[in-house]
GROMACS .gro file of C-alpha atoms in nm:
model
  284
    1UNK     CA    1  11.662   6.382  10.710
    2UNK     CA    2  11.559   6.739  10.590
    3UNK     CA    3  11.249   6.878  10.602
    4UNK     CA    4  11.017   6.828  10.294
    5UNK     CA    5  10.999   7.202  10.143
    6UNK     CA    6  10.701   7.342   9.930
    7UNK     CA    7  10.721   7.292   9.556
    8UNK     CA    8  10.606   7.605   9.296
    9UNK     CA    9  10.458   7.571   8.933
   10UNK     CA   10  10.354   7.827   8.706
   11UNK     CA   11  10.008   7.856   8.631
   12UNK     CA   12   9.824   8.076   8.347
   13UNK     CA   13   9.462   8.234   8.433
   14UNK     CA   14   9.258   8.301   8.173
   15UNK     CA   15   9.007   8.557   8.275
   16UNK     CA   16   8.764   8.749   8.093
   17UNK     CA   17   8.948   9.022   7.893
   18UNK     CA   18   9.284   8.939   7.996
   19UNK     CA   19   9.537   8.636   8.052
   20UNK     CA   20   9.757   8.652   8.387
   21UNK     CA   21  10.065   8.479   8.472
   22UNK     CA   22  10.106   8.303   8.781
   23UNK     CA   23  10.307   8.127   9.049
   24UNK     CA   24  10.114   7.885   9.264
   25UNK     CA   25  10.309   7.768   9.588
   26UNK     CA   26  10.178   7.435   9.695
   27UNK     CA   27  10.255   7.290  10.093
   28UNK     CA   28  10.375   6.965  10.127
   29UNK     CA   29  10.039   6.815  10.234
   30UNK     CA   30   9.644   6.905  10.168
   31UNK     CA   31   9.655   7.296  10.224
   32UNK     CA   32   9.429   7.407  10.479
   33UNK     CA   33   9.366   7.770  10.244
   34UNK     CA   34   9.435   7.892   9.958
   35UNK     CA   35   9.580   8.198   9.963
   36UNK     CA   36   9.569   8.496   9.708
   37UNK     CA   37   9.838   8.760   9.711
   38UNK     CA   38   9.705   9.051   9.546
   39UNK     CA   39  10.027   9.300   9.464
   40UNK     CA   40  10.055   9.644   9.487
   41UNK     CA   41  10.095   9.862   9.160
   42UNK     CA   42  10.399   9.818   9.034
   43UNK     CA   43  10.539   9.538   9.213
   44UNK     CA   44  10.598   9.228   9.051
   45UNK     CA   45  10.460   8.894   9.166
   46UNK     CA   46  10.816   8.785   9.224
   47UNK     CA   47  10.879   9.028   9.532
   48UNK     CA   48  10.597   8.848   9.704
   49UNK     CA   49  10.815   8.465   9.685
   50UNK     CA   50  10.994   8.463  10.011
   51UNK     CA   51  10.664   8.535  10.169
   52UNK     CA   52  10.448   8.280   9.985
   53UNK     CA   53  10.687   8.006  10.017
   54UNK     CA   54  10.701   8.087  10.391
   55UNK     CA   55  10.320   8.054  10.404
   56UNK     CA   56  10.329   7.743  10.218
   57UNK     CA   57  10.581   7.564  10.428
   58UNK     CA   58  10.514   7.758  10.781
   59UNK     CA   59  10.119   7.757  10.751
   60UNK     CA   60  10.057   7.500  10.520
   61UNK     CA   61   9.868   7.713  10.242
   62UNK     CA   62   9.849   7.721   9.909
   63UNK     CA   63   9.932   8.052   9.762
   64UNK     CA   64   9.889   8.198   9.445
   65UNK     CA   65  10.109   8.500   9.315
   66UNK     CA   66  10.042   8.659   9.002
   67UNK     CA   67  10.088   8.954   8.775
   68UNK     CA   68   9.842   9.189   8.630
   69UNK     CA   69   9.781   9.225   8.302
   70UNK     CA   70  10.012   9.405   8.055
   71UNK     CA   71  10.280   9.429   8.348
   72UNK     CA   72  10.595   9.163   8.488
   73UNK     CA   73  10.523   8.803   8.337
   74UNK     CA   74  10.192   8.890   8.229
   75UNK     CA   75  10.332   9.085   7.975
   76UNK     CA   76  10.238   9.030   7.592
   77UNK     CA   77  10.335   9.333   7.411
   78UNK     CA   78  10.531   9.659   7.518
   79UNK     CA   79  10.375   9.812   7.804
   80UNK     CA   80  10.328  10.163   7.604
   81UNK     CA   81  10.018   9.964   7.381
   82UNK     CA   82   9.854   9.914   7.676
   83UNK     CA   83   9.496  10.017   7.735
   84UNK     CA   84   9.474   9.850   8.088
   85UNK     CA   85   9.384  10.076   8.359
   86UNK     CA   86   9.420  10.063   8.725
   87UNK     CA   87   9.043   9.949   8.734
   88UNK     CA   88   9.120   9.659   8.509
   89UNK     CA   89   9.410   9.551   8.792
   90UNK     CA   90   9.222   9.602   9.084
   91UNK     CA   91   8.869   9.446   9.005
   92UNK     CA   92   8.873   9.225   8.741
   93UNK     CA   93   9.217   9.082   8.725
   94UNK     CA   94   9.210   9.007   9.097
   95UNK     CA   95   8.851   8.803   9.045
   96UNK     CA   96   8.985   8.606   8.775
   97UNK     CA   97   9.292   8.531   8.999
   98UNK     CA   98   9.072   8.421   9.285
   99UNK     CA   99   8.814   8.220   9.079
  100UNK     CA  100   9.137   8.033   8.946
  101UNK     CA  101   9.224   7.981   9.256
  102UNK     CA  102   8.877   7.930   9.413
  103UNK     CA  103   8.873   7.649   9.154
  104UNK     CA  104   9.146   7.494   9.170
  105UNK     CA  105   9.063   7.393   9.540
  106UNK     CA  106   8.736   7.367   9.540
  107UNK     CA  107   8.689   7.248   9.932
  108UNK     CA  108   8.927   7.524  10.079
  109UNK     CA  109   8.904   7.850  10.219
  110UNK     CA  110   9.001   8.134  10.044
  111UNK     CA  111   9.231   8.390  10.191
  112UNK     CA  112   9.287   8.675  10.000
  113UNK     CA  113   9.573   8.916  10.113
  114UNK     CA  114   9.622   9.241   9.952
  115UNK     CA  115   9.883   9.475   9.939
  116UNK     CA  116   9.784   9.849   9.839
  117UNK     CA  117   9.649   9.871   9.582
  118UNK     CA  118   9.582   9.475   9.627
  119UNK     CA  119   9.364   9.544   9.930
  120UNK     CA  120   9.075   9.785   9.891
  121UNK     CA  121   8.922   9.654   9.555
  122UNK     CA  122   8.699   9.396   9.714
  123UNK     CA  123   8.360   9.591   9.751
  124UNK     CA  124   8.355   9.589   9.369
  125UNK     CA  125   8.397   9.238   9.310
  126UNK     CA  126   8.190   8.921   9.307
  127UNK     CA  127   8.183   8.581   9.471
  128UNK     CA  128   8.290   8.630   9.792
  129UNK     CA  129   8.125   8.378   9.988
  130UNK     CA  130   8.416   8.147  10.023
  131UNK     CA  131   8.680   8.422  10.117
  132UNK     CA  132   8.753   8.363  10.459
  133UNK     CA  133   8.980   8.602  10.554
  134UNK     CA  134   9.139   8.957  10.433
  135UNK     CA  135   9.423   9.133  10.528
  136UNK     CA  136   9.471   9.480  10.384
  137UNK     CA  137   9.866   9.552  10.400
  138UNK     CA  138   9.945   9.978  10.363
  139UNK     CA  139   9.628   9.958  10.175
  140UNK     CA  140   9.363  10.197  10.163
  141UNK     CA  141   9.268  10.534   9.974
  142UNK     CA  142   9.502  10.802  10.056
  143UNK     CA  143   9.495  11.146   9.889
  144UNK     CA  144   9.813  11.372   9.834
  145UNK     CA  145   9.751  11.606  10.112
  146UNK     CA  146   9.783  11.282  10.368
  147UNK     CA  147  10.160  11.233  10.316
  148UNK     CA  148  10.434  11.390  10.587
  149UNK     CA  149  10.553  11.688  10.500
  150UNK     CA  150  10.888  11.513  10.472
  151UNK     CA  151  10.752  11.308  10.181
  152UNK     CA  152  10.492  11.597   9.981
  153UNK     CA  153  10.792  11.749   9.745
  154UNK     CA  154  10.831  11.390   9.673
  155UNK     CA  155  10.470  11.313   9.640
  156UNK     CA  156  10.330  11.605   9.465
  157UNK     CA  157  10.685  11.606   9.222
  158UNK     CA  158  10.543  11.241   9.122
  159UNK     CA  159  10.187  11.339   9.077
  160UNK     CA  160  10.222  11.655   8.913
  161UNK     CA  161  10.603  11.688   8.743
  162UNK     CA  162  10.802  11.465   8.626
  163UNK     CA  163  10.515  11.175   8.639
  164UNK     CA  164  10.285  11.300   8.390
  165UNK     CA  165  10.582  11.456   8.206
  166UNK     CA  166  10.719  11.107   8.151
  167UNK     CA  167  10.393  10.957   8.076
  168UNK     CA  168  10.286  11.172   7.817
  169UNK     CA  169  10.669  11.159   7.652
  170UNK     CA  170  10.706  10.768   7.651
  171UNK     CA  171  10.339  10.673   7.642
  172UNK     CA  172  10.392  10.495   7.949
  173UNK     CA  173  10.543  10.606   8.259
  174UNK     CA  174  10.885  10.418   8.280
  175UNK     CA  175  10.965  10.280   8.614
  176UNK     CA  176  11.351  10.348   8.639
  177UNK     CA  177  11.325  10.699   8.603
  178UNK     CA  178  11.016  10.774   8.869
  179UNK     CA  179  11.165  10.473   9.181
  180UNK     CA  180  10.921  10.234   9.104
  181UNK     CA  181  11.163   9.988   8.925
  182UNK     CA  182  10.909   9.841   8.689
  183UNK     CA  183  10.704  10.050   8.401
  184UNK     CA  184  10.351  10.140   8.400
  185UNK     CA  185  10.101  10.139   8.136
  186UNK     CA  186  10.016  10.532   8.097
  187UNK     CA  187   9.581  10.432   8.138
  188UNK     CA  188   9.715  10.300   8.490
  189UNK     CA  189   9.951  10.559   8.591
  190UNK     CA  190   9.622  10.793   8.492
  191UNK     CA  191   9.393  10.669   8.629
  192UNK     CA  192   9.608  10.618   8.973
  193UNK     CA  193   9.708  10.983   8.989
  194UNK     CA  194   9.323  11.099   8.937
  195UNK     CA  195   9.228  10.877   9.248
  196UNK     CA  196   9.521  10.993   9.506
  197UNK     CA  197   9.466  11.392   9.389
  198UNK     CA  198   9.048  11.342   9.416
  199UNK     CA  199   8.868  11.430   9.713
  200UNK     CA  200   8.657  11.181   9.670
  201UNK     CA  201   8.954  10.890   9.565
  202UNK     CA  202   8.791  10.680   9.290
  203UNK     CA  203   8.374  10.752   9.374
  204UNK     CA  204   8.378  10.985   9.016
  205UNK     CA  205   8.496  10.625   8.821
  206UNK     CA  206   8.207  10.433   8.969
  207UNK     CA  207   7.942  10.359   8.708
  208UNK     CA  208   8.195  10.440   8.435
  209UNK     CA  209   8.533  10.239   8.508
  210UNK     CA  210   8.439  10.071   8.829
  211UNK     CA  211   8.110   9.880   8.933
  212UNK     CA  212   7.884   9.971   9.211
  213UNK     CA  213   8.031   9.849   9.565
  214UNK     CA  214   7.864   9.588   9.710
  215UNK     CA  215   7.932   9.732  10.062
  216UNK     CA  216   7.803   9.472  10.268
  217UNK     CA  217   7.932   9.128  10.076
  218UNK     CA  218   8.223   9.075  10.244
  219UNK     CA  219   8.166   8.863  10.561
  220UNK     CA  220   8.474   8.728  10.607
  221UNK     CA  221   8.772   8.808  10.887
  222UNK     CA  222   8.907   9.151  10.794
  223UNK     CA  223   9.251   9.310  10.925
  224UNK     CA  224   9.369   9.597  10.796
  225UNK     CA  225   9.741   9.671  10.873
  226UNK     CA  226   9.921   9.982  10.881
  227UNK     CA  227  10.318  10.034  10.861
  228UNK     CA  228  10.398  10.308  11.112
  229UNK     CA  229  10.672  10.425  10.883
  230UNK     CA  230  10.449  10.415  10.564
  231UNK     CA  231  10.498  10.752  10.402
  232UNK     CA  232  10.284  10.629  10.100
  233UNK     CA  233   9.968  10.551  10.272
  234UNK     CA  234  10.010  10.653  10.633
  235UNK     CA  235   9.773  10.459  10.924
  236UNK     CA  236   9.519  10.681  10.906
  237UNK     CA  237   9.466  10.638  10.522
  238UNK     CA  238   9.478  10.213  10.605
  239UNK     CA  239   9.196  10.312  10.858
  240UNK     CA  240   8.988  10.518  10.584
  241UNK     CA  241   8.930  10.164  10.481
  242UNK     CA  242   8.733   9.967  10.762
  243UNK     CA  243   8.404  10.139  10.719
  244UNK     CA  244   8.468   9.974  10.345
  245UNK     CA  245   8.355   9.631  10.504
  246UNK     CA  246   8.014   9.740  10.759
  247UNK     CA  247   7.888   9.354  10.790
  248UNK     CA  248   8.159   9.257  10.938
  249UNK     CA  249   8.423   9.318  11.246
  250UNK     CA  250   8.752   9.488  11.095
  251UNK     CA  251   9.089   9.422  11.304
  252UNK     CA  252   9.336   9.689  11.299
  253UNK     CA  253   9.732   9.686  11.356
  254UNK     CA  254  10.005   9.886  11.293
  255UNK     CA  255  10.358   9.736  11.275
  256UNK     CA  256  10.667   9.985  11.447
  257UNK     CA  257  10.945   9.827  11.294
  258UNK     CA  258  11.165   9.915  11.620
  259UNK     CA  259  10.917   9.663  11.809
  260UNK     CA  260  11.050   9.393  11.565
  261UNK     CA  261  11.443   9.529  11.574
  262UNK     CA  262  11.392   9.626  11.239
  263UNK     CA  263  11.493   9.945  11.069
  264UNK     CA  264  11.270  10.145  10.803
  265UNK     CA  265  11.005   9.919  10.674
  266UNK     CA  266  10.798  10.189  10.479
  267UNK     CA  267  10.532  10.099  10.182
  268UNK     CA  268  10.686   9.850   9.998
  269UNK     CA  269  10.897   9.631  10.211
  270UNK     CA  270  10.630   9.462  10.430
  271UNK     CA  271  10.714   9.166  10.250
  272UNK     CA  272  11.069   9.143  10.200
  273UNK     CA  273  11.269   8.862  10.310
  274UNK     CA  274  11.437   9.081  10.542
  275UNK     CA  275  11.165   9.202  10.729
  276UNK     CA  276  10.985   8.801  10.780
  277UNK     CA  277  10.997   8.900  11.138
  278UNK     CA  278  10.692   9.145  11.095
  279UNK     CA  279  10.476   8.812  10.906
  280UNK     CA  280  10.343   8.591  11.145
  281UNK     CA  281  10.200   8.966  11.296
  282UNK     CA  282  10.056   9.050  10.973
  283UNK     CA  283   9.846   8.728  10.942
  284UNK     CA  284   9.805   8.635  11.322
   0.00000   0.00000   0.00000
């Protein structure tokens, strides 16, 4: 007889300014967590399946998937009427996300795992008593100058060429033309490129865009993980964001893909299906 395998249903979350489409993963028997996958900027919620289904039917989780507003399934309009901004993604669609989930199973823990951008928007968010675990994935605020040398031209090409040239021509910065395969409402793609060329990352948007921190709310189990290979956010941006959580004891580890027999694993592929060999590190 084969093994039962998790079933998936879409789900719509109806926060406070936005609605978000979702793909809930449920285990075949009372999930021990729920989980919440928080993505990274332009990555859709579909990237993050293999993973979530492996949770569901390797840890017995729920898991929730989702898509910010105005981008992937989410998506109500053309993404060049968009007023969203990365703020928007990164505090209050992730808490409606997590109260969804939070309510939909009520008695369970909450895990929330975050993936750049997805990881190191907690401070500014509310309810966190039930989250009993985070784990930060490349996550954490880097600023241009941190990149290798290999990757600035790259970097700095994005930031300062053909990234706001694009933006400012289509109204939105179009995905197939700058590698990120998906396109970006141009508040976001703003807002994003003021953070990662500040000094001070996003401190000049709190009290405008962004709510005061709340430093010491989160009590829960934090790991923050860095990808060795991670031209994007190198470790030592993913460690910028420990002293983000000073109530509580912050795990760090970096995954070598060599250690795991893989090849390059760099920002974004953490969570393909072809590197699964690096997940049962990344939430040990």
């Amino acid at each position: 007889m084969s093994e039962p395998v998790p079933v998936s249903e879409a789900v719509h979350i109806e926060g406070a300014s936005a609605h978000l489409t979702g793909q809930l993963f449920l285990p075949t028997t009372p999930p021990l967590a729920a989980v919440l996958i928080n993505g990274a900027t332009g990555i859709p919620q579909s990237y993050y399946r293999h993973f979530a289904h492996w949770l569901a039917h390797r840890k017995s989780v729920a898991v929730l998937t989702y898509d910010y507003r105005d981008f992937g399934a989410s998506a109500e309009g053309h993404v060049k009427h968009s007023k969203a901004l990365m703020s928007d993604w990164g505090v209050h669609d992730q808490q409606a996300a997590r109260d969804w989930l939070g309510a939909r199973f009520e008695d369970a823990p909450i895990w929330v795992i975050g993936h750049s951008l997805g990881g190191f928007m907690l401070p500014m968010q509310k309810r966190q008593a039930r989250i009993a675990r985070v784990i930060a994935v490349a996550s954490g605020p880097v600023h241009v100058r941190d990149h290798p040398m290999s990757y600035q031209p790259l970097a700095r090409m994005f930031w300062y060429g053909h990234g706001p040239l694009l933006t400012r021509l289509f109204g939105y910065l179009p995905g197939k033309n700058t590698g990120l395969g998906a396109d970006l409402p141009g508040p976001v793609f703003w807002q994003w490129r003021r953070w990662c060329t500040s000094e001070d990352f996003y401190a000049s948007d709190i009290g405008v865009h962004l709510p005061e921190p709340a430093w010491e709310a989160t009590h829960a189990d934090v790991k923050c993980v860095a990808i060795a290979d991670d031209p994007m956010i190198p470790p030592k941006a993913v460690w910028r964001l420990m002293p983000f959580y000073p109530d509580t004891y912050v795990r760090q580890l970096t995954i070598r893909p060599e250690e795991f027999g893989l090849g390059k694993i760099g920002h974004l592929s953490a969570f393909a299906r072809r590197n699964a060999a690096i997940w049962e590190q990344l939430i040990a």
